[in-house]
Coordinates of C-alpha atoms and ligand atoms in Angstrom, one line a residue:
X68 CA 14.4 9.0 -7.9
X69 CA 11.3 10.4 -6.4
X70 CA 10.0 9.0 -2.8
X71 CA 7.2 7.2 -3.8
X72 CA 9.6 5.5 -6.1
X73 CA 12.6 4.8 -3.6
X74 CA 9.6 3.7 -1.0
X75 CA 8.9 0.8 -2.9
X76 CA 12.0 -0.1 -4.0
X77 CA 15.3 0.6 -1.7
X78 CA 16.0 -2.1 0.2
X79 CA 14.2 -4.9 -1.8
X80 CA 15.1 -6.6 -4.9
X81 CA 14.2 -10.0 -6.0
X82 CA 15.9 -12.8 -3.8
X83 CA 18.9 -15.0 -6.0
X84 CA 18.1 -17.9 -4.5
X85 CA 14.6 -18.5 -5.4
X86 CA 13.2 -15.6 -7.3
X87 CA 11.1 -14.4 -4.7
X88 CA 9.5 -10.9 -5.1
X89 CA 9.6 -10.0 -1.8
X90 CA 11.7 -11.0 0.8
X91 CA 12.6 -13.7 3.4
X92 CA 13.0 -13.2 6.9
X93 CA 16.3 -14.5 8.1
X94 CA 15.3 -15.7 11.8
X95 CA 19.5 -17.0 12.1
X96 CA 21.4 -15.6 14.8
X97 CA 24.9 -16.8 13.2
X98 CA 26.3 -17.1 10.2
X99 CA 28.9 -19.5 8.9
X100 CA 32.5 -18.3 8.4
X101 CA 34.3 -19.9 5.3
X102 CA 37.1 -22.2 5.4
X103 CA 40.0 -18.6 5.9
X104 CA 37.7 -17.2 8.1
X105 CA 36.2 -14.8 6.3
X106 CA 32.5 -13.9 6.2
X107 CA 31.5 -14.6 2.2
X108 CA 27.7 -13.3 2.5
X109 CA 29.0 -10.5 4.8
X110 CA 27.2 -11.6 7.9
X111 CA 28.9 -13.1 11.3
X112 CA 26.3 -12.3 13.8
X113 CA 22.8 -10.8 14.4
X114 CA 23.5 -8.5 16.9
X115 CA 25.7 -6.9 14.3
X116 CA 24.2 -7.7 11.2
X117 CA 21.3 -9.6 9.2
X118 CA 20.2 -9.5 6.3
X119 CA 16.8 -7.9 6.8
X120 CA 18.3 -5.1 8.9
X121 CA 20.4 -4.3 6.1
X122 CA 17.7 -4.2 3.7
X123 CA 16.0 -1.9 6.3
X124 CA 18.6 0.6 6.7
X125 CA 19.2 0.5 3.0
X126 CA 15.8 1.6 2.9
X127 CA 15.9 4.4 5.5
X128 CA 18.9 6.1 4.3
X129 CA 17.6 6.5 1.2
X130 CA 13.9 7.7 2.3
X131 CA 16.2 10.3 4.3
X132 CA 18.8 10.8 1.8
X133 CA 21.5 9.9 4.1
X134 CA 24.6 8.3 3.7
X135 CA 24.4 6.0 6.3
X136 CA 21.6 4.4 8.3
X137 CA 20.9 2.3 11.2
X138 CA 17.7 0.5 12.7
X139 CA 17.2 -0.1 16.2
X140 CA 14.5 -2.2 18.3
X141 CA 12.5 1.6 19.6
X142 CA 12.8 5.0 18.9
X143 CA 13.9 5.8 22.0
X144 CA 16.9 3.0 21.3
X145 CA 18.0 4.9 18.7
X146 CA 17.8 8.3 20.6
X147 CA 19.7 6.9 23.5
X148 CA 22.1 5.8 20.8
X149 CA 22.7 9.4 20.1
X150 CA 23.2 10.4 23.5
X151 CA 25.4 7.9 24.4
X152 CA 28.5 8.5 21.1
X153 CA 28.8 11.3 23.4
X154 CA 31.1 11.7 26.2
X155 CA 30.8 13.1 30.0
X156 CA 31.3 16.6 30.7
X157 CA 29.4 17.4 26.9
X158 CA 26.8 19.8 26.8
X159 CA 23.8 19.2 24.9
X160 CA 20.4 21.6 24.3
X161 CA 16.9 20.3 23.6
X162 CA 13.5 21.8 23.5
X163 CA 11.6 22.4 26.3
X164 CA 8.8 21.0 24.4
X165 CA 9.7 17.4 23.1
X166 CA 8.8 14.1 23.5
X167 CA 8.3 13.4 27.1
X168 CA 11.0 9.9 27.0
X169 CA 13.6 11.9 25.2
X170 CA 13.6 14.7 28.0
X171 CA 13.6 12.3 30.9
X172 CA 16.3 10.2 28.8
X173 CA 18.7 12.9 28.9
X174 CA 17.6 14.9 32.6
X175 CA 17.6 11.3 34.3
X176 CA 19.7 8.9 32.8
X177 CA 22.5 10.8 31.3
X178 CA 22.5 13.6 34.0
X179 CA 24.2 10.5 35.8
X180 CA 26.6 9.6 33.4
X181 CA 28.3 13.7 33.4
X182 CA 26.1 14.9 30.2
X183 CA 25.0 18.1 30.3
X184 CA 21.8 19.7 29.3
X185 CA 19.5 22.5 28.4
X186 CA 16.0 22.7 27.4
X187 CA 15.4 26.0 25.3
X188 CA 12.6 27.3 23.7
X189 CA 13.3 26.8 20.0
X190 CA 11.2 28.7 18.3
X191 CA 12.9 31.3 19.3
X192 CA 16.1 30.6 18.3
X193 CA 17.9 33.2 20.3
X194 CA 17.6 30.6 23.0
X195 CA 19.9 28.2 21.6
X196 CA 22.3 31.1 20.5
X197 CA 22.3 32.1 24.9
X198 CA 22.2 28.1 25.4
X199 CA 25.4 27.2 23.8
X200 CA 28.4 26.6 25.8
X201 CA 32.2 25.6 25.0
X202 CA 31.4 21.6 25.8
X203 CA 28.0 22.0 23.4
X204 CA 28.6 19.2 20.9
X205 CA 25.1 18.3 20.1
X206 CA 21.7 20.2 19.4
X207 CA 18.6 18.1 19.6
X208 CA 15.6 19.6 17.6
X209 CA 12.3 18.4 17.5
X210 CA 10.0 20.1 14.7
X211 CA 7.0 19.9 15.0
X212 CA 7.4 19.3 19.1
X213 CA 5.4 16.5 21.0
X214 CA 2.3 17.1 21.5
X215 CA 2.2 21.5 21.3
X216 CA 3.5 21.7 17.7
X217 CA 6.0 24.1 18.2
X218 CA 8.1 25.1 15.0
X219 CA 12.3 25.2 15.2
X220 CA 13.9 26.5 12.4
X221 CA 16.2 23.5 11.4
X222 CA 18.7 25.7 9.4
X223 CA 19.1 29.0 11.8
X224 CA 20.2 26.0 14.6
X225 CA 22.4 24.3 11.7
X226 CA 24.1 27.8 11.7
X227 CA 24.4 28.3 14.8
X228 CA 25.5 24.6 15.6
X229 CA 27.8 24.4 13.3
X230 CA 30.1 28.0 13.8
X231 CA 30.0 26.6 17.6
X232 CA 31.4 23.2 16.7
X233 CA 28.2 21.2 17.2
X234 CA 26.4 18.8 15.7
X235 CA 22.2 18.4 15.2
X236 CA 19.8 15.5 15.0
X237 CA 16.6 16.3 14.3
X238 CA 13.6 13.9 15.2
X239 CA 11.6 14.2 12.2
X240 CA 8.9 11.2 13.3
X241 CA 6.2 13.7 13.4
X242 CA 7.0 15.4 10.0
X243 CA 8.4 11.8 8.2
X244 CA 10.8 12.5 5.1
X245 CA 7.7 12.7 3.0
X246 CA 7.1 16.3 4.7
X247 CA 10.7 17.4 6.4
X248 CA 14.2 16.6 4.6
X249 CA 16.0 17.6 8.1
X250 CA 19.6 16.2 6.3
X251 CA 18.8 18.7 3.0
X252 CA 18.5 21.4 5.5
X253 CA 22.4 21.0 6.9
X254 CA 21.3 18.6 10.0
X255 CA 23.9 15.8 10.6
X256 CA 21.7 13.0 12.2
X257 CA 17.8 12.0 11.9
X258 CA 15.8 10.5 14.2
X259 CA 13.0 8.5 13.8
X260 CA 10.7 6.0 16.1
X261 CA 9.6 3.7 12.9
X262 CA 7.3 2.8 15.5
X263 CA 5.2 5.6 14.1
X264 CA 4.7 6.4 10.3
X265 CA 7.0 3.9 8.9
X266 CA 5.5 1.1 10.8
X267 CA 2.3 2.6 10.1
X268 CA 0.0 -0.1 11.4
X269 CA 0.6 0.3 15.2
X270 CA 2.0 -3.2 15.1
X271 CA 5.9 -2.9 15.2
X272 CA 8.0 -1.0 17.5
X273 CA 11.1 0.5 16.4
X274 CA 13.6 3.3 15.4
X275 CA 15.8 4.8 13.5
X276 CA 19.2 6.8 12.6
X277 CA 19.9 8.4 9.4
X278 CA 23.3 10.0 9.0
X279 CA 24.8 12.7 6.6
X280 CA 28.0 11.8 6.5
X281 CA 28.9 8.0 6.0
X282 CA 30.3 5.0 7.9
X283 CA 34.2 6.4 7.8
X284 CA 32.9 9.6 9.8
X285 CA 34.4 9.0 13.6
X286 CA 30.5 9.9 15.1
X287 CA 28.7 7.5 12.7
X288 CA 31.8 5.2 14.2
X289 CA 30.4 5.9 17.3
X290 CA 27.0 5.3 16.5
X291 CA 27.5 1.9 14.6
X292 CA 29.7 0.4 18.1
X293 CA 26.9 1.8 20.5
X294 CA 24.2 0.1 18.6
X295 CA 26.2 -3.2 18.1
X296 CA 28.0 -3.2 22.2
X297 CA 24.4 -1.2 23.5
X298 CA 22.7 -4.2 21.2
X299 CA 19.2 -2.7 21.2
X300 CA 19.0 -4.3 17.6
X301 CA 15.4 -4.9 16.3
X302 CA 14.8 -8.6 15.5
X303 CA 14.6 -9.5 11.6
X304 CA 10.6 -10.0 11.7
X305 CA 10.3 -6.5 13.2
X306 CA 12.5 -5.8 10.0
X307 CA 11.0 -7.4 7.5
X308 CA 7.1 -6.0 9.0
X309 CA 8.8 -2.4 8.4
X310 CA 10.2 -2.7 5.2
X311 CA 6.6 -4.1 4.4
X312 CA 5.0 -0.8 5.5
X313 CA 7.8 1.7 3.9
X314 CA 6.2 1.4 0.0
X315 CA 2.7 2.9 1.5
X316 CA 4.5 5.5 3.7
X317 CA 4.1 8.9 1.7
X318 CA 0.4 7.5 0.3
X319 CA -0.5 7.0 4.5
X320 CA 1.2 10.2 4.7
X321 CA -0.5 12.6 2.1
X322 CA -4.1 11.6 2.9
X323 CA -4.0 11.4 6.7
X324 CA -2.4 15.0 6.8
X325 CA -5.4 16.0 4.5
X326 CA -7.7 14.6 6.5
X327 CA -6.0 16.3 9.3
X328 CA -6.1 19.8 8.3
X329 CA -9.4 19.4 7.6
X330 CA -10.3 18.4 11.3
X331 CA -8.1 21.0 12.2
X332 CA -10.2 24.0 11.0
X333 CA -13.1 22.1 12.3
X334 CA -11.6 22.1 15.8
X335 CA -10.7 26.3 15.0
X336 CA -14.0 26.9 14.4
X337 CA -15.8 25.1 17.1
X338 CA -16.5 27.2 20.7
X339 CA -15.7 25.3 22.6
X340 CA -11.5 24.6 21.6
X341 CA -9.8 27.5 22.9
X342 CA -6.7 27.0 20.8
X343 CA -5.6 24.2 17.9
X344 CA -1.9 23.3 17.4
X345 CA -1.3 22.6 14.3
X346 CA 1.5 24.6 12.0
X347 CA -0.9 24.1 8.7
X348 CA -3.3 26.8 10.3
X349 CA -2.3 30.3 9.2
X350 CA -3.0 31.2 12.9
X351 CA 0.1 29.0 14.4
X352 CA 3.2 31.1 15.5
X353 CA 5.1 28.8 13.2
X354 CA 3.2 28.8 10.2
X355 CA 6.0 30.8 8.1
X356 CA 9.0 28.8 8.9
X357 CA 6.5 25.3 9.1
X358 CA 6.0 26.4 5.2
X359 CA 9.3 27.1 4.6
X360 CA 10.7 24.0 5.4
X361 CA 8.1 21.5 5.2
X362 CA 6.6 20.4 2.2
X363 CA 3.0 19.5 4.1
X364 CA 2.4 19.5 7.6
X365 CA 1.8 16.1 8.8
X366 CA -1.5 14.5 10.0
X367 CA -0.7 15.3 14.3
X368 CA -2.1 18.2 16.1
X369 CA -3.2 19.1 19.6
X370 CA -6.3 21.0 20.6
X371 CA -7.0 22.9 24.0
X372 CA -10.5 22.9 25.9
X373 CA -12.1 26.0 26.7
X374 CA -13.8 24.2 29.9
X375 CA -10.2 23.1 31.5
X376 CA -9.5 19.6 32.0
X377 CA -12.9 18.2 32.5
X378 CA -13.9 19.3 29.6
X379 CA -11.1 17.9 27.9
X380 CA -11.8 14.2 29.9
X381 CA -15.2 14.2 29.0
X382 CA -15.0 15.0 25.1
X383 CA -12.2 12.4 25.2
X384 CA -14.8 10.0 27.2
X385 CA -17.2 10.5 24.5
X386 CA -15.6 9.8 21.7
X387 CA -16.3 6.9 19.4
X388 CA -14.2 6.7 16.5
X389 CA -11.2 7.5 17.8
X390 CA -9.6 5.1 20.3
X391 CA -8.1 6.6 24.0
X392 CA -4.6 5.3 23.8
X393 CA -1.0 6.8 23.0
X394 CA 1.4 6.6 20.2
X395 CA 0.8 8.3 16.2
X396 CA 1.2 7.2 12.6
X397 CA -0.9 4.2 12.4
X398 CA -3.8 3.9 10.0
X399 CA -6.2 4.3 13.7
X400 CA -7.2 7.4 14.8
X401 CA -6.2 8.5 17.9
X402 CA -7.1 10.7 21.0
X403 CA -5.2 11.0 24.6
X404 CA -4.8 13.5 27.4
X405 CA -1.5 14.0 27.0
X406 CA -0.8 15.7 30.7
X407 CA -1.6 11.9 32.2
X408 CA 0.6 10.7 29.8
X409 CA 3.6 12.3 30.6
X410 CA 3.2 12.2 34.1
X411 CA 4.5 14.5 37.0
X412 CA 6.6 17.9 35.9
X413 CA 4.6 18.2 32.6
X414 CA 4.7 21.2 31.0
X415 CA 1.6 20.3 29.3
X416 CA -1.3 22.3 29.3
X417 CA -3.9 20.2 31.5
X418 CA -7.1 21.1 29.3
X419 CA -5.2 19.6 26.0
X420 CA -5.8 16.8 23.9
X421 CA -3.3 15.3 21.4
X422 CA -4.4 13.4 18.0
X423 CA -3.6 11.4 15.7
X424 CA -5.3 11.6 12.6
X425 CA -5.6 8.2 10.7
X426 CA -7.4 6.8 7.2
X427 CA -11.0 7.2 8.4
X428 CA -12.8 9.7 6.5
X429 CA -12.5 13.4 7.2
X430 CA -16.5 13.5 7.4
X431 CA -16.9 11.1 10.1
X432 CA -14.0 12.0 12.2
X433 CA -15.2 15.8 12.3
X434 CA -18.7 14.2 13.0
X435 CA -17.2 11.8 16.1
X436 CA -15.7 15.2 17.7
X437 CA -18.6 17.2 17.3
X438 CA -20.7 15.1 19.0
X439 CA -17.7 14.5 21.7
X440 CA -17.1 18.3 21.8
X441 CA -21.4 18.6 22.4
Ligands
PLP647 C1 7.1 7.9 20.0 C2 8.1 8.9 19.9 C3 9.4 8.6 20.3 C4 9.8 7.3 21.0 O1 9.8 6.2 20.2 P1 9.5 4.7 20.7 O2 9.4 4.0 19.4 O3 8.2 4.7 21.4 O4 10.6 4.3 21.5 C5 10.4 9.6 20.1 N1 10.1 10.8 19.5 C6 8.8 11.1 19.1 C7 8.5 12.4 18.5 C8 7.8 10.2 19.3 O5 6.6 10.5 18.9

């Protein structure tokens, strides 16, 4: 089945008990055993099961086309999650441009528990070919990168990866499944914070893990104990709230990344942007392998200010449309200064401006930045 058509449907089905269309939230934390001790509805505890997380990584594995699939309470639960089925003394390589939790994730927290890590330039991916080391069991790729839009081409690392004994996740929140098919492209894990497109509303945090291989593989063994022992589960509302917001995912999808390439010409073609990230224009250094493997090129991009940083704080000052604040996906447009964001060590170009392009109407948001831009 197409997208659209698994978006409304895995996961959901019409409830036994009481013919209800859509479903109930199951708020119990423990589930009765019958009288040998087995579990008859398949469910002992929440922590390790529920009905509603089920349906929900029903759902995401088949939005991915995975064989397996497993919701957590964040995005960066389920990227920790990754980290973590590995052991000390493994090497891992990520972009140098990524999203600012993963990096510090792995530099900070890991670093302590004997992991071992390089951030590479991807889009060159020479530098993962120098990067890779005997202990390199994992390849972390982020395509499009938070917030420049840089462009890794998923199946030269899969190559790569995979004659050197590694494995890759890809976080493909930017791109969503509707865009990017990371798993069709040889990748063994995807990543996703829900928190983002799937959610959609910027009213639910969570994440997600979407595996090639099924639950008898020994890593997605790994996976499945860190997220039940770790127990960053999401709680069944935040479940039930995403599974909600899946069947208008690739609708969300489709018109905010028209809108957004519309604003992003806009943005090309006005003096004062020095430069506009986004892999849809023909100008990007990614644009050829963006159109090779993605189907559209999702609704973020990032612009830089020819007037340096103030410039960039006072056209994000004067906006009206678009709300200052973090996070993507939701049905909001938004605008932030990305450099504050991140915080010290930024690689971030000071003068930029990250967006996320909502359901407003392409003709006002162009109009909100051109009176912002002046
Ligand atoms: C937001 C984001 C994350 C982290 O997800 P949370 O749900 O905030 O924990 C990871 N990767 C990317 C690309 C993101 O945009």
């Amino acid at each position: 089945m197409k997208l659209e058509t698994l978006a409304v449907h895995a996961g959901r089905g019409i409830e036994p008990a009481t013919g209800a269309v859509t479903p109930s939230i199951t708020l119990a934390t423990t589930f009765e055993r019958a009288e040998d001790g087995s579990f008859p509805h398949g469910n002992l505890y929440t922590r390790s099961g529920n009905p509603n997380r089920a349906a929900l990584e029903s759902a995401y594995a088949a939005l991915e086309g995975g064989a397996a699939a497993l919701a957590f309470g964040s995005g960066m639960a389920a990227t920790a999650t990754v980290f973590q089925a590995l052991q000390s003394g493994d090497h891992v390589i990520l972009p140098d441009d990524l999203y600012h939790g993963t990096r510090f994730f792995v530099r900070d927290v890991m670093a302590r528990w004997g992991l071992a890590a390089d951030f590479v330039d991807m889009r060159d991916v020479r530098n993962v070919e120098n990067a890779l080391r005997p202990t390199t069991r994992l390849i972390w790729v982020e395509t499009p990168t938070n917030p420049q839009l840089r462009i890794a081409d998923i199946a030269a690392v899969v190559t790569l990866a995979h004659a050197a004994g590694a494995l890759v996740a890809v976080d493909n929140t930017w791109a969503t499944p509707v865009w990017q098919r990371p798993l069709a492209l040889g990748a063994d894990v995807v990543m996703h914070s829900t928190t983002k497109y799937f959610g959609g509303h910027s009213d639910v945090l969570g994440g997600a893990l979407i595996t090639r291989d099924g639950e008898e593989s020994p890593f997605v063994a790994r996976l499945r104990e860190v997220q039940k022992l770790g127990g960053a589960v999401p709680a069944p509302f935040d479940c039930w709230l995403l599974l909600r917001s899946l069947p208008t995912l690739p609708l969300r999808v489709r018109a905010q990344t028209e809108t957004a390439g519309k604003v992003a010409r806009f943005l090309a073609s006005h003096s004062a942007v020095s430069v506009v990230h986004y892999p849809g224009l023909e100008s990007h250094d990614g644009h050829a392998v963006a159109a090779r493997q993605m189907t559209g090129f999702g609704a973020m991009l990032s612009f830089e200010l020819a007037g340096g940083e103030s410039a960039a704080m006072g056209a994000a000052a004067r906006v009206k449309l678009f709300t200052r604040a973090t996070s993507l996906g939701g049905v909001e447009s938004l605008i932030e200064h990305r450099a504050s964001v991140e915080g010290e060590g930024t690689k971030t170009p000071r003068n930029l401006l990250r967006m996320s392009v909502g359901l407003e109407h392409a003709d006002d948001l162009i109009e909100d930045l051109a009176q912002a831009l002046g």
